[in-house]
Amino acid sequence: MRTLAESQFQRIAALAQARWGLHLTPVKLPLVSSRLASFLRKSRFASPEAYLDHLETDATDEDMLLFFDLLSTNVTSFFRDPQHFAYLEREFYTPLARENLTTPGRRIRVWSAACSTGQEPYSLAINALESLPDIRAWDVRILGTDLSTFAVGQAKAGRYSPDSMDGMPPELAERYFSSVPGQSPPMLEVAPEVRKLVTIGRLNLMDAWPMRGPFDVIFCRNVMIYFNAETRRRLVRRFHDLLRPQGILAVGSAETLAGLGVPFRSVQPSVYVKE
């Protein structure tokens, strides 16, 4: 397949904007062309036009999720942007322990929005296990959501190759992961004590959210770079509504809430507290 025509790319961009709030700029055209060409070679569609006609007229939800997987990039790692996890330990977990709020059932809720293949929510769970003096004294729940069917499946499996453990301190890898027997190539599996803190589900951030909150912490990192300013503003407002007072919002290191007009206070680069 030749490179997509500009008119074809515009149709793709319009679908992505309407369905998921994605803002695809022309710089993405070569990447989208390459991925679409690979998909079409294995599909029943004879051309990009035929595929786009299908998406615009009679695509199922499953068809649209497959289309989303063609457009999305699932780049993540364990303890990505470690300063965010250091902030949680220092400013969130340590004060809770110091104030001796370890009454049974003390509620802590954390959401990893757009969690990709699961490294972020599992990192958040390990961060909680390492930071709280006795995890059994707390009611800790970490939610990870993503729109990509592929990413959600990987996250639920909780299995990772050794070379995907970059960013994970070796002592934590030894403590919270185990080798999967009989796997070739070798795979590492998240420990049960980590997994039981985490729930993974599929969610479109542009749809209604079933969660009522309040959340103590929301991580939504390296997602808003794909949205235009108005979509970012709406999304951040919804995060604000779902956070408890003084709740924490972490965004990607290249993202900012400046100019969105939502009452958050910056406490360190890419970390904000609800006002």
PDB file of C-alpha atoms in Angstrom:
ATOM      1  CA  MET A   1       0.000   0.000   0.000  1.00  0.00           C
ATOM      2  CA  ARG A   2       1.238   3.483  -0.822  1.00  0.00           C
ATOM      3  CA  THR A   3       1.347   6.215   1.804  1.00  0.00           C
ATOM      4  CA  LEU A   4      -2.114   7.318   2.817  1.00  0.00           C
ATOM      5  CA  ALA A   5      -3.540  10.253   0.916  1.00  0.00           C
ATOM      6  CA  GLU A   6      -4.133  13.357   2.982  1.00  0.00           C
ATOM      7  CA  SER A   7      -7.898  12.943   2.581  1.00  0.00           C
ATOM      8  CA  GLN A   8      -7.683   9.377   3.925  1.00  0.00           C
ATOM      9  CA  PHE A   9      -5.610  10.494   6.889  1.00  0.00           C
ATOM     10  CA  GLN A  10      -8.147  13.232   7.635  1.00  0.00           C
ATOM     11  CA  ARG A  11     -10.923  10.644   7.744  1.00  0.00           C
ATOM     12  CA  ILE A  12      -8.860   8.595  10.206  1.00  0.00           C
ATOM     13  CA  ALA A  13      -8.153  11.690  12.302  1.00  0.00           C
ATOM     14  CA  ALA A  14     -11.846  12.607  12.378  1.00  0.00           C
ATOM     15  CA  LEU A  15     -12.801   9.122  13.578  1.00  0.00           C
ATOM     16  CA  ALA A  16     -10.110   9.168  16.267  1.00  0.00           C
ATOM     17  CA  GLN A  17     -11.207  12.592  17.489  1.00  0.00           C
ATOM     18  CA  ALA A  18     -14.894  11.739  17.609  1.00  0.00           C
ATOM     19  CA  ARG A  19     -14.492   8.359  19.280  1.00  0.00           C
ATOM     20  CA  TRP A  20     -11.566   8.804  21.669  1.00  0.00           C
ATOM     21  CA  GLY A  21     -10.646  12.490  21.692  1.00  0.00           C
ATOM     22  CA  LEU A  22      -7.326  11.776  19.962  1.00  0.00           C
ATOM     23  CA  HIS A  23      -5.753  14.681  18.118  1.00  0.00           C
ATOM     24  CA  LEU A  24      -3.786  13.153  15.224  1.00  0.00           C
ATOM     25  CA  THR A  25      -1.524  15.672  13.508  1.00  0.00           C
ATOM     26  CA  PRO A  26      -0.041  15.180  10.010  1.00  0.00           C
ATOM     27  CA  VAL A  27       3.291  14.202  11.557  1.00  0.00           C
ATOM     28  CA  LYS A  28       1.630  10.879  12.463  1.00  0.00           C
ATOM     29  CA  LEU A  29       0.761  10.120   8.816  1.00  0.00           C
ATOM     30  CA  PRO A  30       3.819   7.891   8.066  1.00  0.00           C
ATOM     31  CA  LEU A  31       3.330   5.843  11.245  1.00  0.00           C
ATOM     32  CA  VAL A  32      -0.401   5.388  10.640  1.00  0.00           C
ATOM     33  CA  SER A  33       0.285   4.476   7.000  1.00  0.00           C
ATOM     34  CA  SER A  34       2.762   1.784   7.992  1.00  0.00           C
ATOM     35  CA  ARG A  35       0.509   0.219  10.600  1.00  0.00           C
ATOM     36  CA  LEU A  36      -2.551   0.336   8.380  1.00  0.00           C
ATOM     37  CA  ALA A  37      -0.654  -1.278   5.496  1.00  0.00           C
ATOM     38  CA  SER A  38       0.415  -4.154   7.745  1.00  0.00           C
ATOM     39  CA  PHE A  39      -3.164  -4.625   8.940  1.00  0.00           C
ATOM     40  CA  LEU A  40      -4.714  -4.497   5.462  1.00  0.00           C
ATOM     41  CA  ARG A  41      -2.383  -7.190   4.116  1.00  0.00           C
ATOM     42  CA  LYS A  42      -3.968  -9.646   6.566  1.00  0.00           C
ATOM     43  CA  SER A  43      -7.531  -8.356   6.354  1.00  0.00           C
ATOM     44  CA  ARG A  44     -10.508  -8.777   4.029  1.00  0.00           C
ATOM     45  CA  PHE A  45     -10.349  -5.123   2.961  1.00  0.00           C
ATOM     46  CA  ALA A  46      -8.965  -4.404  -0.482  1.00  0.00           C
ATOM     47  CA  SER A  47      -7.964  -0.803   0.177  1.00  0.00           C
ATOM     48  CA  PRO A  48      -7.813   1.939   2.813  1.00  0.00           C
ATOM     49  CA  GLU A  49     -10.998   3.403   1.333  1.00  0.00           C
ATOM     50  CA  ALA A  50     -12.880   0.139   1.823  1.00  0.00           C
ATOM     51  CA  TYR A  51     -11.692  -0.118   5.426  1.00  0.00           C
ATOM     52  CA  LEU A  52     -12.585   3.490   6.207  1.00  0.00           C
ATOM     53  CA  ASP A  53     -16.025   3.070   4.627  1.00  0.00           C
ATOM     54  CA  HIS A  54     -16.573   0.090   6.937  1.00  0.00           C
ATOM     55  CA  LEU A  55     -15.433   2.013  10.027  1.00  0.00           C
ATOM     56  CA  GLU A  56     -17.679   4.958   9.211  1.00  0.00           C
ATOM     57  CA  THR A  57     -20.830   2.973   8.432  1.00  0.00           C
ATOM     58  CA  ASP A  58     -21.129  -0.459  10.030  1.00  0.00           C
ATOM     59  CA  ALA A  59     -18.174  -1.151  12.313  1.00  0.00           C
ATOM     60  CA  THR A  60     -18.818  -3.044  15.545  1.00  0.00           C
ATOM     61  CA  ASP A  61     -17.330  -1.984  18.881  1.00  0.00           C
ATOM     62  CA  GLU A  62     -14.737  -4.727  18.447  1.00  0.00           C
ATOM     63  CA  ASP A  63     -13.815  -3.351  15.012  1.00  0.00           C
ATOM     64  CA  MET A  64     -13.296   0.093  16.533  1.00  0.00           C
ATOM     65  CA  LEU A  65     -11.132  -1.279  19.334  1.00  0.00           C
ATOM     66  CA  LEU A  66      -8.953  -3.019  16.758  1.00  0.00           C
ATOM     67  CA  PHE A  67      -8.702   0.280  14.900  1.00  0.00           C
ATOM     68  CA  PHE A  68      -7.674   1.999  18.137  1.00  0.00           C
ATOM     69  CA  ASP A  69      -4.916  -0.571  18.639  1.00  0.00           C
ATOM     70  CA  LEU A  70      -3.587   0.366  15.187  1.00  0.00           C
ATOM     71  CA  LEU A  71      -3.324   4.010  16.239  1.00  0.00           C
ATOM     72  CA  SER A  72      -2.080   3.655  19.811  1.00  0.00           C
ATOM     73  CA  THR A  73       1.471   3.285  21.089  1.00  0.00           C
ATOM     74  CA  ASN A  74       1.811   1.258  24.296  1.00  0.00           C
ATOM     75  CA  VAL A  75       5.113   2.573  25.622  1.00  0.00           C
ATOM     76  CA  THR A  76       5.586   2.146  29.359  1.00  0.00           C
ATOM     77  CA  SER A  77       7.971   0.766  31.961  1.00  0.00           C
ATOM     78  CA  PHE A  78       8.143  -0.067  35.627  1.00  0.00           C
ATOM     79  CA  PHE A  79       8.640   2.962  37.888  1.00  0.00           C
ATOM     80  CA  ARG A  80       8.693   5.304  34.907  1.00  0.00           C
ATOM     81  CA  ASP A  81       9.409   8.863  36.123  1.00  0.00           C
ATOM     82  CA  PRO A  82      10.640   7.639  39.522  1.00  0.00           C
ATOM     83  CA  GLN A  83      10.239  11.119  41.037  1.00  0.00           C
ATOM     84  CA  HIS A  84       6.459  10.560  41.001  1.00  0.00           C
ATOM     85  CA  PHE A  85       6.769   7.437  43.145  1.00  0.00           C
ATOM     86  CA  ALA A  86       9.242   9.179  45.456  1.00  0.00           C
ATOM     87  CA  TYR A  87       6.690  11.978  45.921  1.00  0.00           C
ATOM     88  CA  LEU A  88       3.964   9.491  46.877  1.00  0.00           C
ATOM     89  CA  GLU A  89       6.209   7.811  49.425  1.00  0.00           C
ATOM     90  CA  ARG A  90       7.387  11.110  50.912  1.00  0.00           C
ATOM     91  CA  GLU A  91       4.239  13.243  50.806  1.00  0.00           C
ATOM     92  CA  PHE A  92       1.375  10.755  50.845  1.00  0.00           C
ATOM     93  CA  TYR A  93       2.245   7.433  52.475  1.00  0.00           C
ATOM     94  CA  THR A  94       4.772   8.606  55.078  1.00  0.00           C
ATOM     95  CA  PRO A  95       2.436  11.235  56.606  1.00  0.00           C
ATOM     96  CA  LEU A  96      -0.357   8.652  56.816  1.00  0.00           C
ATOM     97  CA  ALA A  97       1.871   6.262  58.720  1.00  0.00           C
ATOM     98  CA  ARG A  98       3.263   9.043  60.910  1.00  0.00           C
ATOM     99  CA  GLU A  99      -0.224  10.155  61.928  1.00  0.00           C
ATOM    100  CA  ASN A 100      -0.922   6.582  63.013  1.00  0.00           C
ATOM    101  CA  LEU A 101      -4.035   6.305  60.853  1.00  0.00           C
ATOM    102  CA  THR A 102      -3.672   2.534  60.630  1.00  0.00           C
ATOM    103  CA  THR A 103      -7.173   1.721  61.808  1.00  0.00           C
ATOM    104  CA  PRO A 104      -8.627  -1.380  60.110  1.00  0.00           C
ATOM    105  CA  GLY A 105     -10.157  -0.563  56.768  1.00  0.00           C
ATOM    106  CA  ARG A 106      -8.412   2.804  56.247  1.00  0.00           C
ATOM    107  CA  ARG A 107      -9.321   3.470  52.620  1.00  0.00           C
ATOM    108  CA  ILE A 108      -6.728   4.314  49.950  1.00  0.00           C
ATOM    109  CA  ARG A 109      -7.766   4.491  46.293  1.00  0.00           C
ATOM    110  CA  VAL A 110      -5.380   4.994  43.377  1.00  0.00           C
ATOM    111  CA  TRP A 111      -6.231   5.087  39.664  1.00  0.00           C
ATOM    112  CA  SER A 112      -3.769   4.475  36.845  1.00  0.00           C
ATOM    113  CA  ALA A 113      -5.680   5.917  33.887  1.00  0.00           C
ATOM    114  CA  ALA A 114      -4.379   4.687  30.509  1.00  0.00           C
ATOM    115  CA  CYS A 115      -2.308   2.012  32.244  1.00  0.00           C
ATOM    116  CA  SER A 116      -1.079   0.404  29.005  1.00  0.00           C
ATOM    117  CA  THR A 117       0.293  -3.109  29.627  1.00  0.00           C
ATOM    118  CA  GLY A 118       0.192  -2.837  33.408  1.00  0.00           C
ATOM    119  CA  GLN A 119       3.647  -1.760  34.531  1.00  0.00           C
ATOM    120  CA  GLU A 120       2.275   1.454  36.063  1.00  0.00           C
ATOM    121  CA  PRO A 121      -0.466   0.003  38.319  1.00  0.00           C
ATOM    122  CA  TYR A 122       1.835  -2.795  39.474  1.00  0.00           C
ATOM    123  CA  SER A 123       4.538  -0.206  40.230  1.00  0.00           C
ATOM    124  CA  LEU A 124       1.956   1.744  42.234  1.00  0.00           C
ATOM    125  CA  ALA A 125       1.068  -1.402  44.184  1.00  0.00           C
ATOM    126  CA  ILE A 126       4.714  -2.133  44.953  1.00  0.00           C
ATOM    127  CA  ASN A 127       5.166   1.506  45.975  1.00  0.00           C
ATOM    128  CA  ALA A 128       2.306   1.108  48.471  1.00  0.00           C
ATOM    129  CA  LEU A 129       3.665  -2.187  49.802  1.00  0.00           C
ATOM    130  CA  GLU A 130       7.093  -0.653  50.319  1.00  0.00           C
ATOM    131  CA  SER A 131       5.807   2.601  51.839  1.00  0.00           C
ATOM    132  CA  LEU A 132       3.153   1.429  54.299  1.00  0.00           C
ATOM    133  CA  PRO A 133       4.325  -0.285  57.503  1.00  0.00           C
ATOM    134  CA  ASP A 134       1.670  -3.031  57.396  1.00  0.00           C
ATOM    135  CA  ILE A 135      -0.422  -3.329  54.235  1.00  0.00           C
ATOM    136  CA  ARG A 136      -2.961  -5.496  56.107  1.00  0.00           C
ATOM    137  CA  ALA A 137      -3.974  -2.481  58.190  1.00  0.00           C
ATOM    138  CA  TRP A 138      -5.100  -0.580  55.104  1.00  0.00           C
ATOM    139  CA  ASP A 139      -7.853  -0.960  52.537  1.00  0.00           C
ATOM    140  CA  VAL A 140      -5.722  -0.327  49.443  1.00  0.00           C
ATOM    141  CA  ARG A 141      -7.164  -0.669  45.939  1.00  0.00           C
ATOM    142  CA  ILE A 142      -5.394   0.301  42.744  1.00  0.00           C
ATOM    143  CA  LEU A 143      -7.385   0.532  39.528  1.00  0.00           C
ATOM    144  CA  GLY A 144      -5.690   0.310  36.135  1.00  0.00           C
ATOM    145  CA  THR A 145      -7.665   1.106  32.982  1.00  0.00           C
ATOM    146  CA  ASP A 146      -6.879   1.346  29.306  1.00  0.00           C
ATOM    147  CA  LEU A 147      -8.835   1.432  26.063  1.00  0.00           C
ATOM    148  CA  SER A 148      -6.593  -0.983  24.172  1.00  0.00           C
ATOM    149  CA  THR A 149      -7.846  -4.571  24.265  1.00  0.00           C
ATOM    150  CA  PHE A 150      -4.314  -5.837  23.724  1.00  0.00           C
ATOM    151  CA  ALA A 151      -2.878  -3.712  26.551  1.00  0.00           C
ATOM    152  CA  VAL A 152      -5.618  -4.703  29.004  1.00  0.00           C
ATOM    153  CA  GLY A 153      -5.026  -8.381  28.228  1.00  0.00           C
ATOM    154  CA  GLN A 154      -1.313  -8.023  28.885  1.00  0.00           C
ATOM    155  CA  ALA A 155      -1.928  -6.104  32.100  1.00  0.00           C
ATOM    156  CA  LYS A 156      -4.357  -8.717  33.412  1.00  0.00           C
ATOM    157  CA  ALA A 157      -1.860 -11.488  32.646  1.00  0.00           C
ATOM    158  CA  GLY A 158       0.798  -9.753  34.755  1.00  0.00           C
ATOM    159  CA  ARG A 159       3.657 -11.523  32.988  1.00  0.00           C
ATOM    160  CA  TYR A 160       6.711  -9.726  31.642  1.00  0.00           C
ATOM    161  CA  SER A 161       9.949 -10.586  29.901  1.00  0.00           C
ATOM    162  CA  PRO A 162      13.171 -10.007  31.864  1.00  0.00           C
ATOM    163  CA  ASP A 163      14.270  -7.298  29.416  1.00  0.00           C
ATOM    164  CA  SER A 164      11.070  -5.330  30.174  1.00  0.00           C
ATOM    165  CA  MET A 165      12.088  -4.955  33.826  1.00  0.00           C
ATOM    166  CA  ASP A 166      14.197  -1.860  33.169  1.00  0.00           C
ATOM    167  CA  GLY A 167      13.435   0.673  35.886  1.00  0.00           C
ATOM    168  CA  MET A 168      12.597  -1.981  38.463  1.00  0.00           C
ATOM    169  CA  PRO A 169      15.202  -1.975  41.263  1.00  0.00           C
ATOM    170  CA  PRO A 170      16.751  -5.472  41.422  1.00  0.00           C
ATOM    171  CA  GLU A 171      15.788  -6.008  45.057  1.00  0.00           C
ATOM    172  CA  LEU A 172      12.141  -5.219  44.247  1.00  0.00           C
ATOM    173  CA  ALA A 173      12.192  -7.499  41.204  1.00  0.00           C
ATOM    174  CA  GLU A 174      13.449 -10.328  43.403  1.00  0.00           C
ATOM    175  CA  ARG A 175      10.851  -9.635  46.097  1.00  0.00           C
ATOM    176  CA  TYR A 176       7.757  -9.130  43.943  1.00  0.00           C
ATOM    177  CA  PHE A 177       8.274 -11.280  40.832  1.00  0.00           C
ATOM    178  CA  SER A 178       8.845 -14.975  40.217  1.00  0.00           C
ATOM    179  CA  SER A 179       9.845 -16.997  37.186  1.00  0.00           C
ATOM    180  CA  VAL A 180       7.031 -18.693  35.285  1.00  0.00           C
ATOM    181  CA  PRO A 181       7.848 -22.430  35.091  1.00  0.00           C
ATOM    182  CA  GLY A 182       8.292 -23.947  31.668  1.00  0.00           C
ATOM    183  CA  GLN A 183       8.258 -20.667  29.737  1.00  0.00           C
ATOM    184  CA  SER A 184      10.575 -20.194  26.780  1.00  0.00           C
ATOM    185  CA  PRO A 185      11.597 -17.441  26.415  1.00  0.00           C
ATOM    186  CA  PRO A 186      11.575 -16.884  30.177  1.00  0.00           C
ATOM    187  CA  MET A 187       8.848 -14.783  31.758  1.00  0.00           C
ATOM    188  CA  LEU A 188       8.434 -13.168  35.169  1.00  0.00           C
ATOM    189  CA  GLU A 189       5.081 -13.065  36.952  1.00  0.00           C
ATOM    190  CA  VAL A 190       3.774 -10.455  39.383  1.00  0.00           C
ATOM    191  CA  ALA A 191       3.553 -11.820  42.937  1.00  0.00           C
ATOM    192  CA  PRO A 192       0.085 -12.535  44.393  1.00  0.00           C
ATOM    193  CA  GLU A 193       0.502  -9.905  47.128  1.00  0.00           C
ATOM    194  CA  VAL A 194       0.950  -7.263  44.399  1.00  0.00           C
ATOM    195  CA  ARG A 195      -1.733  -8.594  42.112  1.00  0.00           C
ATOM    196  CA  LYS A 196      -4.422  -8.674  44.812  1.00  0.00           C
ATOM    197  CA  LEU A 197      -4.149  -4.896  45.232  1.00  0.00           C
ATOM    198  CA  VAL A 198      -4.730  -4.246  41.513  1.00  0.00           C
ATOM    199  CA  THR A 199      -7.859  -4.409  39.357  1.00  0.00           C
ATOM    200  CA  ILE A 200      -7.498  -4.011  35.586  1.00  0.00           C
ATOM    201  CA  GLY A 201     -10.338  -3.032  33.260  1.00  0.00           C
ATOM    202  CA  ARG A 202     -11.057  -1.470  29.883  1.00  0.00           C
ATOM    203  CA  LEU A 203     -12.243   2.147  29.814  1.00  0.00           C
ATOM    204  CA  ASN A 204     -12.542   4.909  27.232  1.00  0.00           C
ATOM    205  CA  LEU A 205     -11.620   8.157  29.008  1.00  0.00           C
ATOM    206  CA  MET A 206     -14.089   9.987  26.766  1.00  0.00           C
ATOM    207  CA  ASP A 207     -17.040   7.867  27.963  1.00  0.00           C
ATOM    208  CA  ALA A 208     -18.945   7.951  31.235  1.00  0.00           C
ATOM    209  CA  TRP A 209     -16.914   6.561  34.139  1.00  0.00           C
ATOM    210  CA  PRO A 210     -18.450   3.913  36.390  1.00  0.00           C
ATOM    211  CA  MET A 211     -16.171   4.833  39.328  1.00  0.00           C
ATOM    212  CA  ARG A 212     -17.575   7.179  41.952  1.00  0.00           C
ATOM    213  CA  GLY A 213     -14.405   7.847  43.915  1.00  0.00           C
ATOM    214  CA  PRO A 214     -13.117   9.665  45.692  1.00  0.00           C
ATOM    215  CA  PHE A 215      -9.580   8.776  44.674  1.00  0.00           C
ATOM    216  CA  ASP A 216      -6.525   9.777  46.667  1.00  0.00           C
ATOM    217  CA  VAL A 217      -4.195   9.590  43.673  1.00  0.00           C
ATOM    218  CA  ILE A 218      -4.675   9.568  39.891  1.00  0.00           C
ATOM    219  CA  PHE A 219      -1.866   8.891  37.435  1.00  0.00           C
ATOM    220  CA  CYS A 220      -2.682   9.924  33.854  1.00  0.00           C
ATOM    221  CA  ARG A 221       0.690  10.150  32.189  1.00  0.00           C
ATOM    222  CA  ASN A 222       1.709  10.633  28.567  1.00  0.00           C
ATOM    223  CA  VAL A 223      -1.911  10.552  27.424  1.00  0.00           C
ATOM    224  CA  MET A 224      -2.974  14.189  27.154  1.00  0.00           C
ATOM    225  CA  ILE A 225      -0.275  14.858  24.567  1.00  0.00           C
ATOM    226  CA  TYR A 226      -2.689  13.161  22.147  1.00  0.00           C
ATOM    227  CA  PHE A 227      -5.589  15.507  22.995  1.00  0.00           C
ATOM    228  CA  ASN A 228      -6.394  19.065  21.990  1.00  0.00           C
ATOM    229  CA  ALA A 229      -6.681  21.803  24.619  1.00  0.00           C
ATOM    230  CA  GLU A 230     -10.443  21.562  25.097  1.00  0.00           C
ATOM    231  CA  THR A 231     -10.355  17.771  25.486  1.00  0.00           C
ATOM    232  CA  ARG A 232      -7.534  18.103  28.029  1.00  0.00           C
ATOM    233  CA  ARG A 233      -9.522  20.699  29.955  1.00  0.00           C
ATOM    234  CA  ARG A 234     -12.625  18.493  30.148  1.00  0.00           C
ATOM    235  CA  LEU A 235     -10.588  15.473  31.193  1.00  0.00           C
ATOM    236  CA  VAL A 236      -8.670  17.315  33.916  1.00  0.00           C
ATOM    237  CA  ARG A 237     -11.934  18.769  35.248  1.00  0.00           C
ATOM    238  CA  ARG A 238     -13.334  15.247  35.539  1.00  0.00           C
ATOM    239  CA  PHE A 239     -10.205  14.096  37.371  1.00  0.00           C
ATOM    240  CA  HIS A 240     -10.606  17.074  39.713  1.00  0.00           C
ATOM    241  CA  ASP A 241     -14.201  16.094  40.470  1.00  0.00           C
ATOM    242  CA  LEU A 242     -13.181  12.506  41.249  1.00  0.00           C
ATOM    243  CA  LEU A 243     -10.263  13.326  43.578  1.00  0.00           C
ATOM    244  CA  ARG A 244     -10.675  13.888  47.289  1.00  0.00           C
ATOM    245  CA  PRO A 245      -9.605  17.301  48.668  1.00  0.00           C
ATOM    246  CA  GLN A 246      -5.811  17.569  48.413  1.00  0.00           C
ATOM    247  CA  GLY A 247      -5.819  14.559  46.090  1.00  0.00           C
ATOM    248  CA  ILE A 248      -2.800  14.049  43.844  1.00  0.00           C
ATOM    249  CA  LEU A 249      -2.733  14.091  40.031  1.00  0.00           C
ATOM    250  CA  ALA A 250       0.442  13.016  38.197  1.00  0.00           C
ATOM    251  CA  VAL A 251       0.812  13.669  34.467  1.00  0.00           C
ATOM    252  CA  GLY A 252       3.582  12.931  31.985  1.00  0.00           C
ATOM    253  CA  SER A 253       6.903  14.731  32.270  1.00  0.00           C
ATOM    254  CA  ALA A 254       6.193  16.533  28.977  1.00  0.00           C
ATOM    255  CA  GLU A 255       2.659  17.532  30.028  1.00  0.00           C
ATOM    256  CA  THR A 256       1.318  20.459  32.029  1.00  0.00           C
ATOM    257  CA  LEU A 257      -1.979  21.701  33.424  1.00  0.00           C
ATOM    258  CA  ALA A 258      -0.983  25.325  32.807  1.00  0.00           C
ATOM    259  CA  GLY A 259      -3.670  27.298  31.008  1.00  0.00           C
ATOM    260  CA  LEU A 260      -6.437  24.743  31.548  1.00  0.00           C
ATOM    261  CA  GLY A 261      -8.152  26.766  34.259  1.00  0.00           C
ATOM    262  CA  VAL A 262      -8.716  23.839  36.627  1.00  0.00           C
ATOM    263  CA  PRO A 263      -7.920  24.412  40.338  1.00  0.00           C
ATOM    264  CA  PHE A 264      -4.800  22.319  40.867  1.00  0.00           C
ATOM    265  CA  ARG A 265      -1.623  23.471  42.597  1.00  0.00           C
ATOM    266  CA  SER A 266       1.753  22.415  41.197  1.00  0.00           C
ATOM    267  CA  VAL A 267       3.882  20.750  43.895  1.00  0.00           C
ATOM    268  CA  GLN A 268       6.733  19.498  41.728  1.00  0.00           C
ATOM    269  CA  PRO A 269       7.211  19.066  37.964  1.00  0.00           C
ATOM    270  CA  SER A 270       4.209  17.155  36.522  1.00  0.00           C
ATOM    271  CA  VAL A 271       2.639  16.543  39.961  1.00  0.00           C
ATOM    272  CA  TYR A 272      -0.405  18.522  41.131  1.00  0.00           C
ATOM    273  CA  VAL A 273      -2.624  18.694  44.206  1.00  0.00           C
ATOM    274  CA  LYS A 274      -6.348  19.427  44.068  1.00  0.00           C
ATOM    275  CA  GLU A 275      -7.351  22.782  45.542  1.00  0.00           C
TER     276      GLU A 275
END
